[in-house]
């Protein structure tokens, strides 16, 4: 039985054969849905947020996706100028139904850590129906 050719052996055959040993392209973007089709986003994809101390928080992920995060309230959230989200568990994604923690930062928010749960991904119509002060 013949031994399989290694990349070194292929390289000795010519440049065209070396292409077969080139590294595979990086995989495409990760799936934005968990098993079962739950919509997801990564904390690093959030680029805007709105909410208040006592109600849901709305985050805009990627370009046009808005997710609602339920919270029991978060003191000082109205003063936050950035939001550090951390999912509970090993995944780096938040999917509908997942829980996590967020730490708002800004004047009056020092040391605040609040629990959140992703309740839903809003449709464009639902986003448009939000009051201006809550649209991320």
Coordinates of C-alpha atoms in Angstrom, one line a residue:
X1 CA 0.0 0.0 0.0
X2 CA 1.4 3.4 -1.0
X3 CA 2.0 6.0 1.7
X4 CA 0.0 9.3 1.4
X5 CA 2.0 12.2 0.2
X6 CA 3.0 14.8 2.8
X7 CA 2.9 18.5 2.0
X8 CA 6.7 18.4 1.8
X9 CA 6.6 15.7 -0.8
X10 CA 3.9 17.6 -2.7
X11 CA 6.0 20.7 -2.6
X12 CA 8.8 18.8 -4.4
X13 CA 6.3 18.0 -7.2
X14 CA 5.6 21.6 -8.0
X15 CA 3.8 24.8 -7.0
X16 CA 0.3 23.6 -8.1
X17 CA 0.4 20.8 -5.6
X18 CA 1.4 23.1 -2.7
X19 CA -2.0 24.8 -3.0
X20 CA -3.5 21.5 -1.7
X21 CA -1.6 22.1 1.5
X22 CA -2.5 25.7 2.0
X23 CA -4.4 26.4 5.2
X24 CA -8.2 26.2 4.9
X25 CA -10.0 29.5 4.9
X26 CA -11.3 30.7 8.2
X27 CA -14.8 29.6 8.9
X28 CA -17.6 32.1 8.1
X29 CA -19.3 34.1 10.8
X30 CA -20.7 32.1 13.6
X31 CA -24.4 31.1 13.5
X32 CA -26.7 33.8 14.9
X33 CA -29.2 31.2 16.1
X34 CA -28.8 28.5 18.7
X35 CA -30.1 25.0 18.3
X36 CA -33.8 25.2 18.0
X37 CA -33.6 28.5 16.1
X38 CA -33.3 30.9 19.0
X39 CA -32.0 34.2 17.8
X40 CA -28.6 35.1 19.3
X41 CA -26.0 37.9 19.4
X42 CA -22.5 38.2 20.9
X43 CA -21.8 40.8 23.5
X44 CA -19.1 42.2 21.2
X45 CA -21.7 42.9 18.5
X46 CA -23.7 45.3 20.7
X47 CA -23.1 48.9 19.6
X48 CA -26.0 50.7 21.2
X49 CA -28.4 50.3 24.1
X50 CA -31.3 52.1 25.8
X51 CA -33.5 51.5 28.8
X52 CA -34.1 52.9 32.2
X53 CA -33.6 52.0 35.9
X54 CA -36.8 50.0 36.2
X55 CA -37.7 48.4 32.8
X56 CA -36.4 46.3 30.0
X57 CA -33.1 47.2 28.2
X58 CA -32.9 47.2 24.4
X59 CA -29.6 46.5 22.7
X60 CA -28.8 46.9 19.0
X61 CA -26.5 44.1 17.8
X62 CA -24.8 44.1 14.4
X63 CA -26.5 46.6 12.1
X64 CA -30.2 46.3 12.6
X65 CA -31.1 43.6 15.2
X66 CA -32.7 44.7 18.4
X67 CA -33.0 42.4 21.4
X68 CA -35.0 43.0 24.6
X69 CA -33.3 42.2 27.9
X70 CA -35.5 41.9 31.0
X71 CA -34.1 43.1 34.3
X72 CA -35.6 43.5 37.7
X73 CA -34.1 47.0 37.6
X74 CA -30.6 48.3 37.7
X75 CA -29.7 51.3 39.9
X76 CA -27.9 54.0 38.0
X77 CA -28.6 52.6 34.6
X78 CA -29.9 56.0 33.4
X79 CA -26.4 57.3 33.8
X80 CA -24.6 54.6 31.9
X81 CA -22.6 55.5 28.9
X82 CA -21.4 52.0 28.2
X83 CA -22.5 48.5 28.9
X84 CA -20.4 45.4 29.7
X85 CA -22.5 42.3 29.0
X86 CA -21.4 38.8 30.2
X87 CA -23.5 35.7 29.5
X88 CA -23.9 33.1 32.2
X89 CA -22.2 29.9 31.2
X90 CA -19.4 29.1 28.8
X91 CA -20.8 30.5 25.5
X92 CA -19.9 34.0 24.4
X93 CA -23.4 34.4 22.8
X94 CA -26.7 35.6 24.3
X95 CA -29.7 33.8 22.8
X96 CA -33.4 34.3 23.5
X97 CA -34.0 32.7 26.9
X98 CA -30.4 33.0 28.1
X99 CA -29.4 34.9 31.2
X100 CA -26.3 36.9 32.1
X101 CA -25.0 39.9 33.9
X102 CA -24.3 43.5 32.8
X103 CA -22.2 46.2 34.4
X104 CA -23.2 49.7 33.3
X105 CA -20.4 52.2 33.5
X106 CA -20.6 55.9 33.9
X107 CA -21.1 58.5 36.7
X108 CA -23.2 56.9 39.5
X109 CA -22.8 53.3 38.4
X110 CA -19.6 52.2 40.2
X111 CA -19.8 48.6 41.2
X112 CA -23.3 48.0 39.9
X113 CA -23.9 44.5 38.5
X114 CA -27.3 43.6 37.3
X115 CA -28.9 40.3 36.1
X116 CA -30.6 40.2 32.7
X117 CA -32.4 37.7 30.6
X118 CA -32.8 37.9 26.8
X119 CA -36.6 37.8 26.3
X120 CA -37.0 38.4 22.6
X121 CA -35.6 39.7 19.3
X122 CA -37.8 42.5 18.1
X123 CA -39.1 42.9 14.6
X124 CA -38.5 46.1 12.7
X125 CA -42.2 47.1 13.4
X126 CA -41.7 46.4 17.1
X127 CA -38.6 48.6 17.2
X128 CA -40.4 51.4 15.4
X129 CA -43.2 51.2 18.0
X130 CA -40.8 51.8 20.9
X131 CA -40.9 55.3 22.4
X132 CA -37.9 57.4 21.1
X133 CA -36.2 57.3 24.5
X134 CA -36.0 53.4 24.3
X135 CA -34.9 53.0 20.7
X136 CA -31.3 51.9 20.6

